[in-house]
Coordinates of C-alpha atoms in Angstrom, one line a residue:
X29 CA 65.9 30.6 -44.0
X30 CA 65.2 28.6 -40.9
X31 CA 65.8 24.5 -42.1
X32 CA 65.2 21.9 -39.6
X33 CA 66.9 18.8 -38.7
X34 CA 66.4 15.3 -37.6
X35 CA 67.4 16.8 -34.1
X36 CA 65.3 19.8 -34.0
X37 CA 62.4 18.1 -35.8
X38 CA 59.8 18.8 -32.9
X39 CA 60.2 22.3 -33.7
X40 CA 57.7 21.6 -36.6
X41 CA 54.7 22.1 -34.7
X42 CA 55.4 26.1 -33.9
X43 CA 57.3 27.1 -37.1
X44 CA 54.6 26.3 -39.0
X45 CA 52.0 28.2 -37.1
X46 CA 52.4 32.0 -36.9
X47 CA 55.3 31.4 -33.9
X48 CA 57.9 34.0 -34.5
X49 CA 61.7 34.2 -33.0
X50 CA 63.6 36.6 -31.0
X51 CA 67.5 35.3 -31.9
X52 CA 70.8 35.7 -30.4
X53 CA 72.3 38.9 -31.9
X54 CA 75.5 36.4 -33.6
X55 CA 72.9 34.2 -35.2
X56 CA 72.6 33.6 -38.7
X57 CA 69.5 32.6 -40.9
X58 CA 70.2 29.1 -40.4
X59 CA 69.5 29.1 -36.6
X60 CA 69.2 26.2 -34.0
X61 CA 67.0 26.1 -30.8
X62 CA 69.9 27.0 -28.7
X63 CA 69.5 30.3 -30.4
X64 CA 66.6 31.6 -29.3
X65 CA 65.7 34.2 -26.5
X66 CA 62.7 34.4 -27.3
X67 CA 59.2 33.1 -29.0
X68 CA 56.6 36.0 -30.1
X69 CA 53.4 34.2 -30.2
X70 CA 49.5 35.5 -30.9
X71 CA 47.0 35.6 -28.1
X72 CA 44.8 34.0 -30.5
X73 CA 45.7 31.6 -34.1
X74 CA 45.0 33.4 -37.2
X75 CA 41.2 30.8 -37.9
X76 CA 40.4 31.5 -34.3
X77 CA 40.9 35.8 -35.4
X78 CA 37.7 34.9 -37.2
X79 CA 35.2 34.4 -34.6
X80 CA 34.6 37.3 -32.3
X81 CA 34.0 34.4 -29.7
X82 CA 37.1 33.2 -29.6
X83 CA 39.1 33.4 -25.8
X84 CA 43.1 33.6 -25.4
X85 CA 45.2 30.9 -24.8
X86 CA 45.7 29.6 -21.1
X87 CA 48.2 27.6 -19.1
X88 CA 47.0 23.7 -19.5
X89 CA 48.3 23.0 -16.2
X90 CA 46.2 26.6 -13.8
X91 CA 43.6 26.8 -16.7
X92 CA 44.7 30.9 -16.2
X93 CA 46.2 33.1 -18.5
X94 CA 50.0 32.9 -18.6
X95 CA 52.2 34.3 -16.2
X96 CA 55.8 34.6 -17.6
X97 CA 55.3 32.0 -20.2
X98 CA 57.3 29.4 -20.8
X99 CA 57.7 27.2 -24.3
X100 CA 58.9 23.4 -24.1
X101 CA 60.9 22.2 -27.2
X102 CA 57.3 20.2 -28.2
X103 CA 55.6 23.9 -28.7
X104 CA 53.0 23.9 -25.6
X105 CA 53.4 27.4 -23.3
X106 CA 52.8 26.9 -19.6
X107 CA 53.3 29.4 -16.7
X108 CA 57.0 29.5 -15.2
X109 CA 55.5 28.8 -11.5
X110 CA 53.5 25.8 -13.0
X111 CA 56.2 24.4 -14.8
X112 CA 58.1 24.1 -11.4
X113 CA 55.2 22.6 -9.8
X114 CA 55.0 20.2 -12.2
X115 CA 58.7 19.1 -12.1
X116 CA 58.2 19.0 -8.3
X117 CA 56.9 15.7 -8.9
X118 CA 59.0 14.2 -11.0
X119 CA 61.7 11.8 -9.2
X120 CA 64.4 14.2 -11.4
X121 CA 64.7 17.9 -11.0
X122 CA 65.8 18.6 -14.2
X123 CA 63.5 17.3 -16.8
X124 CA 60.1 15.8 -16.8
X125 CA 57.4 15.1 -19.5
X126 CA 54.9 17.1 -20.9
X127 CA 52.0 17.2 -19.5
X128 CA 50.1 17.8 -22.6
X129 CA 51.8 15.2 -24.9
X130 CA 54.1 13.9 -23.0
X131 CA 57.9 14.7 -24.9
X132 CA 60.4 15.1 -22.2
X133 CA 61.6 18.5 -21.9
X134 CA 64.7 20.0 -19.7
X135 CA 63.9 23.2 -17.5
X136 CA 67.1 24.7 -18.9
X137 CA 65.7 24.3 -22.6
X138 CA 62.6 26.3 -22.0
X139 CA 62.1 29.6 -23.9
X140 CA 60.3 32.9 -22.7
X141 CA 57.1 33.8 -24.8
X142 CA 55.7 36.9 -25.5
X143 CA 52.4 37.1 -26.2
X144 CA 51.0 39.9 -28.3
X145 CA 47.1 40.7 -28.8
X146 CA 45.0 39.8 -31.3
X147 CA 41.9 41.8 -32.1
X148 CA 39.4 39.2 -33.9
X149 CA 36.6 40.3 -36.6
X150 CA 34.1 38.7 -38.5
X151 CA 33.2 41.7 -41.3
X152 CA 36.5 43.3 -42.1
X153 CA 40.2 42.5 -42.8
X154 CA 43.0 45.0 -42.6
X155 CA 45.4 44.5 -45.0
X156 CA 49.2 45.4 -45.6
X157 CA 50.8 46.1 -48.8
X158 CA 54.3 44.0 -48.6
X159 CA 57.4 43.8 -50.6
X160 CA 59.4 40.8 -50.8
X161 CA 62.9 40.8 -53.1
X162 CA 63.2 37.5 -54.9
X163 CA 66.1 36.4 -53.3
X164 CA 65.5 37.6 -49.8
X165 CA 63.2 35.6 -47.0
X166 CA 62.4 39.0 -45.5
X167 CA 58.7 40.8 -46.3
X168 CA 58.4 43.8 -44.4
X169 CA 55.6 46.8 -45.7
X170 CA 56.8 49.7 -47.7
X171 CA 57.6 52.8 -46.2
X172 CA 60.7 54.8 -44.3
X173 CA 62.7 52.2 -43.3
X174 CA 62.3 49.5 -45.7
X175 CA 64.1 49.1 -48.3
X176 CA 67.4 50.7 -46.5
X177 CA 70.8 50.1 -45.5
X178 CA 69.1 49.7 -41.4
X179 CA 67.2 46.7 -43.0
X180 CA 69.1 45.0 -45.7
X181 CA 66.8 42.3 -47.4
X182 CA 69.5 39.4 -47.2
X183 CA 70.4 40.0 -42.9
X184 CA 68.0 39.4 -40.3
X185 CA 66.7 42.9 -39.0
X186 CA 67.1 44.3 -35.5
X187 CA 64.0 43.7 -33.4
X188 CA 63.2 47.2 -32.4
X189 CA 61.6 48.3 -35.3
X190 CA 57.8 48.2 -35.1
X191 CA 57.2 46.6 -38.5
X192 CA 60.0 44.2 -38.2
X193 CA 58.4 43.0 -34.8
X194 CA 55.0 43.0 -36.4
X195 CA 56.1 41.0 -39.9
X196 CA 59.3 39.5 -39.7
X197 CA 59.3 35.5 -38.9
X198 CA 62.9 36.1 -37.2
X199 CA 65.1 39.6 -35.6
X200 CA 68.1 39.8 -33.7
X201 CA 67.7 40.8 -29.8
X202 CA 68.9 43.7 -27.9
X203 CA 69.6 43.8 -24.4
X204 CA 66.6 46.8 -23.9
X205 CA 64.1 44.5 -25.3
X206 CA 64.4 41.7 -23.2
X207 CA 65.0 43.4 -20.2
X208 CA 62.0 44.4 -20.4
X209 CA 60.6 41.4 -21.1
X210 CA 62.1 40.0 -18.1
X211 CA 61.1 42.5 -15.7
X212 CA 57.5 42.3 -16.8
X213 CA 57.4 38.9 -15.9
X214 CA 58.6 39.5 -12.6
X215 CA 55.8 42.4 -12.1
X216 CA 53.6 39.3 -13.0
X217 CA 54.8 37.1 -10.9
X218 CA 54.2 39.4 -8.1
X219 CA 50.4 40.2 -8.5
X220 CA 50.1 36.6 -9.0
X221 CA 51.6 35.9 -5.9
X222 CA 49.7 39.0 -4.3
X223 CA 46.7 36.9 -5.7
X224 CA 47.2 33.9 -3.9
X225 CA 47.6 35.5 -0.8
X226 CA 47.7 32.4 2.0
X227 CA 48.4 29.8 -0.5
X228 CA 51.8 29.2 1.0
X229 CA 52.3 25.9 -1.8
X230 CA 51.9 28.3 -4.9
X231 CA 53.6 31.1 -3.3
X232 CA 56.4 28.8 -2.7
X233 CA 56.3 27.9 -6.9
X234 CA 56.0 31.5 -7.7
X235 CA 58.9 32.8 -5.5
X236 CA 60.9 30.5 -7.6
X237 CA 60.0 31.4 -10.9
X238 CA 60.9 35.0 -9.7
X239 CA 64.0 33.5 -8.8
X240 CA 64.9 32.3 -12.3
X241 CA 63.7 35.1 -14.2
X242 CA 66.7 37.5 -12.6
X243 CA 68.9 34.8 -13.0
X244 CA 68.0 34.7 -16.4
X245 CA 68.5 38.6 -16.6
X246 CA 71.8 38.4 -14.9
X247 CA 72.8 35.9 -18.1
X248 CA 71.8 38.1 -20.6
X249 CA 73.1 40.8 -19.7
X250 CA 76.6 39.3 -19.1
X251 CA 76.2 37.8 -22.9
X252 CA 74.4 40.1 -24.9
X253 CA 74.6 43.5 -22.8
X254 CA 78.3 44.2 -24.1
X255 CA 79.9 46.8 -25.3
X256 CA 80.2 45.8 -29.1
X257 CA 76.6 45.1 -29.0
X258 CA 75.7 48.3 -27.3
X259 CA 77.7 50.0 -30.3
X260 CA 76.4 48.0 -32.6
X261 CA 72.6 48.5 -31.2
X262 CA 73.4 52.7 -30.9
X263 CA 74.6 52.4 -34.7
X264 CA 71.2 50.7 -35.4
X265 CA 69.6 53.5 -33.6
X266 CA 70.9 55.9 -35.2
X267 CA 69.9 55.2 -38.6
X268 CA 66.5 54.4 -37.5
X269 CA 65.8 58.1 -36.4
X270 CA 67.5 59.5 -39.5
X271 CA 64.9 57.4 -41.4
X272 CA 61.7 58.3 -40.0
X273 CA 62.7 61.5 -41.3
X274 CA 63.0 60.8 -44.4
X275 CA 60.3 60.6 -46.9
X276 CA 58.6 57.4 -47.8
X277 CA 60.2 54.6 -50.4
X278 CA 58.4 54.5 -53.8
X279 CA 59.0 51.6 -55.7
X280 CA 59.7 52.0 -59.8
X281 CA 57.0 50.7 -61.6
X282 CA 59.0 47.7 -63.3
X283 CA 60.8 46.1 -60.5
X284 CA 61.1 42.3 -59.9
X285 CA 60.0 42.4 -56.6
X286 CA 57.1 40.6 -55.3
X287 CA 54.4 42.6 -53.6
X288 CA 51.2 41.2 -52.0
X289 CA 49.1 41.9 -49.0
X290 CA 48.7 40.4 -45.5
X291 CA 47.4 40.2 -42.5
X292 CA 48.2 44.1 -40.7
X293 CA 48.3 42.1 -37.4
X294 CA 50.8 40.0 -38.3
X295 CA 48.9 36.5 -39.3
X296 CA 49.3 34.4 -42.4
X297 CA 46.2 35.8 -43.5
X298 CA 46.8 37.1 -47.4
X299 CA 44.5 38.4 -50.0
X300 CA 43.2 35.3 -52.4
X301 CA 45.0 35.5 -55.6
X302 CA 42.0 36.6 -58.4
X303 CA 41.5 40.0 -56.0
X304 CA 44.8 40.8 -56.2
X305 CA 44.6 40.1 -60.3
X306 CA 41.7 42.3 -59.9
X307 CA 43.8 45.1 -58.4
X308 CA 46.1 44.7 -60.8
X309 CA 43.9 45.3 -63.6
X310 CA 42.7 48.7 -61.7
X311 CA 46.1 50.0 -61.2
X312 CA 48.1 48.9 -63.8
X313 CA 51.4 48.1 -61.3
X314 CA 51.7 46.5 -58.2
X315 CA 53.8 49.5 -56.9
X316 CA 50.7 51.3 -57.1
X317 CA 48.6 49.3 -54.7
X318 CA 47.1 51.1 -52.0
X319 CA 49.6 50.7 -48.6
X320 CA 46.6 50.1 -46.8
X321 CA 42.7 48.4 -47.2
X322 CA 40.1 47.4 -45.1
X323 CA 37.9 45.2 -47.0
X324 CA 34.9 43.2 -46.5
X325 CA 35.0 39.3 -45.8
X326 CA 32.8 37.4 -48.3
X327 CA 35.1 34.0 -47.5
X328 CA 38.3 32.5 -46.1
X329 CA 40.0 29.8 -47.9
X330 CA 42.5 27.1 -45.4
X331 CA 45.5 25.8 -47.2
X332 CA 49.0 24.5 -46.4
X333 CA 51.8 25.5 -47.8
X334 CA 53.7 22.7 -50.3
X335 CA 55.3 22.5 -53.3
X336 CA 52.4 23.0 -55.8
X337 CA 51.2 26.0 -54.2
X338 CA 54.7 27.6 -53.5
X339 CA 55.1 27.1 -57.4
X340 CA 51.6 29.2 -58.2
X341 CA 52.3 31.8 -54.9
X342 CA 55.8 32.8 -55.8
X343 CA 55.8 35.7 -53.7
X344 CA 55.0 33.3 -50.3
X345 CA 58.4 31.3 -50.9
X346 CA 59.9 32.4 -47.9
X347 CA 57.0 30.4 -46.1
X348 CA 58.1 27.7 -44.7
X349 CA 56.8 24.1 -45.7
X350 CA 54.2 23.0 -44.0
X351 CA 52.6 26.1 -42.3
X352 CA 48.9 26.5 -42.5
X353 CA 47.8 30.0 -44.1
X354 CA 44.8 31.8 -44.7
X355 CA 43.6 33.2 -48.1
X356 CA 40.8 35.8 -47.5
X357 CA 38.2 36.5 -51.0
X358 CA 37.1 39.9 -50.3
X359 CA 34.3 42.5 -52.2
X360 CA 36.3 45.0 -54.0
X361 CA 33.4 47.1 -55.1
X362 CA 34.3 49.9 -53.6
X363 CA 37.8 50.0 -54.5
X364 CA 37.6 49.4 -58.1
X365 CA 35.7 50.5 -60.9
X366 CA 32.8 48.7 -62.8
X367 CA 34.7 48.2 -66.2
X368 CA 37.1 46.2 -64.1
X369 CA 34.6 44.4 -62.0
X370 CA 32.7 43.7 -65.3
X371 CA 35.8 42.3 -67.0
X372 CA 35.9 39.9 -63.7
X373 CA 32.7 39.0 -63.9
X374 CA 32.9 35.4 -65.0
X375 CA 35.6 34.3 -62.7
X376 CA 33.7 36.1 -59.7
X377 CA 30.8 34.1 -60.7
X378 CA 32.8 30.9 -60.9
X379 CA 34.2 31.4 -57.5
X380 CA 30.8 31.9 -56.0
X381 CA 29.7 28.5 -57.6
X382 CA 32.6 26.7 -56.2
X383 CA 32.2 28.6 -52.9
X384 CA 28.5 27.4 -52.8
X385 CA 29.2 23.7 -54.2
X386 CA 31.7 22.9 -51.3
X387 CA 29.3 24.5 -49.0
X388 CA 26.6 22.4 -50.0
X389 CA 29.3 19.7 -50.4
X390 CA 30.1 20.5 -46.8
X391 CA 26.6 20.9 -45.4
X392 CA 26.1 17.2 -46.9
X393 CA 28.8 15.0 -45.5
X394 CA 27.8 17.0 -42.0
X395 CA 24.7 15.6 -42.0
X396 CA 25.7 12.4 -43.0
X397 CA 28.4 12.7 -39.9
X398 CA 25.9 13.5 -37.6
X399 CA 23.0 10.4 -39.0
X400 CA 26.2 8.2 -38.4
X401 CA 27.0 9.5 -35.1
X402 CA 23.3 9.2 -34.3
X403 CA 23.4 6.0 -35.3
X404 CA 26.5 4.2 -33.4
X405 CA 25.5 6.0 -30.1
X406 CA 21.9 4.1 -30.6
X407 CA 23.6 0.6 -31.1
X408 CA 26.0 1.8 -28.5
X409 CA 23.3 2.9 -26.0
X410 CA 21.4 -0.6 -26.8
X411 CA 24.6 -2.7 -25.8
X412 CA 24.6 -1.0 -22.7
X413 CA 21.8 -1.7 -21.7
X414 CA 21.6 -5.2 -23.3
X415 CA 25.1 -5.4 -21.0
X416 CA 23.5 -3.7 -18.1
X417 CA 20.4 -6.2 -18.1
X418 CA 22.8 -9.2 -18.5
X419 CA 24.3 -8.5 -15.5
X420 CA 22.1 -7.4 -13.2
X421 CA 19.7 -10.4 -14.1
X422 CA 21.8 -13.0 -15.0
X423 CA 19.9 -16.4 -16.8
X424 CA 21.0 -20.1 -16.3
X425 CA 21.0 -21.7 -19.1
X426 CA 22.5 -25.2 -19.3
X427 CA 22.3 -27.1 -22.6
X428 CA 21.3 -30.9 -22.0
X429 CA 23.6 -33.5 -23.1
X430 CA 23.2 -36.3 -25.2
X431 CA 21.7 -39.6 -23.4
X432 CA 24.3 -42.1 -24.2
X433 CA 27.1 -39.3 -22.3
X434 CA 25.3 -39.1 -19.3
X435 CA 26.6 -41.3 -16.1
X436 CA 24.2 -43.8 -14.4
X437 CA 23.8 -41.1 -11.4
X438 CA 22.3 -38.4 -14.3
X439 CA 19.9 -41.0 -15.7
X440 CA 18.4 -42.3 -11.7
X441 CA 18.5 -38.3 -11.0
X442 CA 16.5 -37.4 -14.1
X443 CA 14.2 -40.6 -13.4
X444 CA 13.3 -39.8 -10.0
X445 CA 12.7 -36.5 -11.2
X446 CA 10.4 -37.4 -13.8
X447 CA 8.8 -39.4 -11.2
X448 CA 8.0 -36.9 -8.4
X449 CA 6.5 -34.8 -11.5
X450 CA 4.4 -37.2 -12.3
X451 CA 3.5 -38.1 -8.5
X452 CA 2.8 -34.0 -8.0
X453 CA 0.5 -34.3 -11.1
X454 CA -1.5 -37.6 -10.1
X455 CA -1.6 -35.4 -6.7
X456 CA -3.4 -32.1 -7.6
X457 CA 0.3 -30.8 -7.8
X458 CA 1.1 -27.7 -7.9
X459 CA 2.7 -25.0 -9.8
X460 CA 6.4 -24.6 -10.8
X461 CA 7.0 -23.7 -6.9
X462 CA 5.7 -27.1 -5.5
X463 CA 2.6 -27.8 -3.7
X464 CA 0.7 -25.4 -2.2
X465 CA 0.7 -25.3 1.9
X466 CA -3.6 -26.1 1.9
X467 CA -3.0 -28.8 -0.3
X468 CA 0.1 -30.5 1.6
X469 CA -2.5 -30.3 4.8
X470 CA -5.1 -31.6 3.1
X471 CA -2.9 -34.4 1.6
X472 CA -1.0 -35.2 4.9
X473 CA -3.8 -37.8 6.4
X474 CA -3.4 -39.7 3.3
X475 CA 0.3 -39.9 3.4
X476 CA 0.3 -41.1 6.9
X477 CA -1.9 -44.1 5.8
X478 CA -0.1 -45.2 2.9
X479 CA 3.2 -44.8 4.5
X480 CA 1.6 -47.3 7.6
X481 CA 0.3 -49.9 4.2
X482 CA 3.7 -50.1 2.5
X483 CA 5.3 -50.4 6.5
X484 CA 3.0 -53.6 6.8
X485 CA 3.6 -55.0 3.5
X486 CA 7.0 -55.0 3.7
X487 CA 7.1 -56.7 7.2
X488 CA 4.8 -59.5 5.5
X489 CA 7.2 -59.6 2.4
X490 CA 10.2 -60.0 5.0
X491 CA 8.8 -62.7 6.9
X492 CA 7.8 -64.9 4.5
X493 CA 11.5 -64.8 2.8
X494 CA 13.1 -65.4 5.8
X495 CA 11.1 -69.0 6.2
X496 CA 11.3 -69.8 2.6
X497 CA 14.7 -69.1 3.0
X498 CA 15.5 -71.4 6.1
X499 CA 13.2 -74.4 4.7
X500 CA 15.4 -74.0 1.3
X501 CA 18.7 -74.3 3.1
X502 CA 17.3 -77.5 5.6
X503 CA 16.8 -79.4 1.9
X504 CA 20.0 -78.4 0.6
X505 CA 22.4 -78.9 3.6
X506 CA 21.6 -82.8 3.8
X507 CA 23.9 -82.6 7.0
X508 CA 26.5 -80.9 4.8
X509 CA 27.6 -77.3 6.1
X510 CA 27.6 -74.6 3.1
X511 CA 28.0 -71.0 2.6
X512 CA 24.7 -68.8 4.2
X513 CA 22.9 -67.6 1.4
X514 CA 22.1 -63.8 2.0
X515 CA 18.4 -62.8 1.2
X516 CA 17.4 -59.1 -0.3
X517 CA 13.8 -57.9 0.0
X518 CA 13.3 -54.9 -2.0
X519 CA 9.7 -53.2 -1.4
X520 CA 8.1 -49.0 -1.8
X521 CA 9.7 -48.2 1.0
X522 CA 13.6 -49.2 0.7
X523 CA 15.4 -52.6 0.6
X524 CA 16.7 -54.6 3.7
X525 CA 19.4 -57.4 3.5
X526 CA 19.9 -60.8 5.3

């Protein structure tokens, strides 16, 4: 089985989705990325085959559906042409990042992808009867081909065998199939260049990727279109024609073999464990199941494959770790009996009550997810605009400071302040924007007058020091010569010094 390594540990994200691998005809079970050719991938994942809704996959980089698709080593598929357009930019030709998540990825290490369709349903599952040896890694459905000597359970199978393609989670190339692949990626490289028909920059990208996809041929074919191979792929032929004429394989009843039923497309869909145990009952031996059903969806179950459940699914042990699978409960009214569905009856029932508790369960925390949701984008939306109004309308706010910090030029400020408020007030004043313009008028007369009383005061006040001033210094001098006194008259309308 496929094991992965510390080197190859990136690989996780498609082995453990429903990714399957085209491999170098020399390759053994425990392959390496080198030895792939190719990656079979679904149009759509095996939850999304559910909803009738759901849309194929498109390039990330053209939003269009691929045109020959191309898988990095992270797992994302882009178009060929995009890829190139993409490492255009990059100051190295040969390897660029993702531009999905970023890993660097070399154009050389890119793998070819082959999409196959997925037809969605919402009402009804098909279903395959499989049979899985206990020691073998290979489940492939019952019927001419399988078990024989063209399939052995412990090789990988060739890849031109329709169930194998279908079922098989690895097969060995032939130089038919993927010349083929290879050509129809050059047919769609040249409607999508017919496409964008005077876009010289994309045809310029496209003629490129055509350009690297017969290169590509021309390397397969000198490694894997030999003559060894072409006897060995002849052989393989051979004994495939033989047996679809023989009649189909019937299992004995008491065999050790695992048998279970999945998906008929292909997907990790399988039937939930109590319906098979209810088959079992009806036909007494699992080689008696029905090849085929197409049953009714009453529910479908996620779960990832681990230890526990490998240990309680024996027959899904060549699963690999990690992968998410689908278990389908069904209604299998019309394909068993009523003694059997009678005997079933309490463990139906017990289902349905744990189906309905965790969707009630489910229902609930929704609701709660969506009150919180609700929630945070109301305090959200009222920061914003708390923010918005903040800044649009910012306010000055200054907090005063104590009395005994402030200098001697804050305290005359504030006091001259003060004082023009009070004058304002003793005035008529005025509001918070200063006197009105009819009261200044009114007011100017007055102004005029006490400016020309304090003028003639302090004239008077000066005087008078002056000669008190010069009769003081006559009594003092006594015919002695001394220092001039100076003399400072303060009065309402300034100060004047002598």
């Amino acid at each position: 089985m496929f094991q992965l390594n510390n080197q190859h540990a990136q690989m996780r994200e498609f082995v453990y989705n429903s990714y399957r691998f085209i491999l170098k005809p020399s390759t053994n079970s425990d392959f390496q990325w080198n030895d792939i050719l190719q990656v079979i991938v679904p149009t759509i994942s095996p939850l999304e085959s559910f909803n009738l809704h759901s849309e194929p996959a498109t390039c990330p980089i053209c939003l269009d559906r691929h045109t020959a698709p191309r898988m990095l080593l992270c797992g994302h598929i882009f178009c060929l042409h995009c890829l190139l357009q993409h490492l255009s930019n990059s100051e190295n030709q040969k390897f660029t990042k993702c531009a999905v998540c970023g890993d660097v990825f070399y154009l050389k290490n890119v793998k070819p992808v082959h999409f196959y369709n997925i037809y969605p349903s919402t009402s009804i599952v098909d279903l395959t009867l499989l049979r899985k040896p206990p020691s073998s890694q290979l489940a492939l459905p019952l019927g001419h081909f399988y078990p024989s000597s063209l399939i052995p359970p412990q090789e990988i199978p060739p890849s031109f065998i329709p169930i194998v393609f279908t079922f098989a989670k690895y097969m060995l190339a032939t130089s038919s199939s993927l010349n083929s692949l290879y050509v129809n990626d050059i047919h769609k490289l040249q409607s999508e260049r017919e496409k964008n028909q005077g876009d010289h920059f994309t045809q310029m990208f496209i003629d490129q990727a055509t350009e690297k996809v017969i290169d590509a041929t021309h390397t397969i074919n000198e490694t894997i279109d030999t003559p060894i191979l072409h006897q060995i792929e002849e052989r393989q032929q051979d004994i495939y024609n033989q047996l679809s004429k023989r009649s189909e394989y019937v299992p004995p009843e008491h065999t050790r073999d695992y048998f279970f039923y999945q998906s008929s497309q292909g997907l990790p869909i399988y039937l939930h464990t109590l319906d098979t145990r209810i088959l079992l009952h009806q036909f007494k031996s699992y080689s008696l199941f029905p090849p085929k059903l197409s049953l009714p969806i009453e529910h479908i179950q996620e779960a990832t494959m681990d230890e526990n459940l490998r240990k309680r699914c024996k027959y899904l042990s060549h699963v690999p770790l990690g992968s998410d699978i689908i278990f389908v409960e069904t209604s299998l009214k019309d394909i068993v009996d009523e003694e059997t569905l009678l005997f079933f009856k309490e463990p139906l029932e017990q289902r349905k009550t744990r189906r309905n508790a965790k969707h009630r369960r489910e229902e609930r925390e929704s609701a709660k997810a969506a009150k919180r949701a609700m929630i945070l984008e109301n305090e959200r939306i009222a920061q914003q605009a708390e923010a918005l109004s903040t800044k649009s309308f910012p306010q000055m706010v200054s907090t005063p400071r104590p009395i005994e910090e402030e200098d001697e030029e804050t305290q005359l400020n504030h006091a001259l302040a003060l004082s023009a408020a009070a004058t304002r007030s003793q005035n008529g004043g005025g509001g918070p924007w200063g006197t009105s313009f009819a009261t200044a008028l009114s007011s100017q007369d007055a102004i005029n007058n006490q400016s020309k009383h304090d003028m003639e005061t302090f004239d008077a006040q000066w005087n008078a020091a002056i000669e008190q001033q010069g009769t003081t210094q006559e009594n003092e001098n006594n015919g002695k010569k001394k220092k001039k006194k100076k003399t400072l008259v303060l009065g309402a309308i300034g100060s004047r010094r002598a």
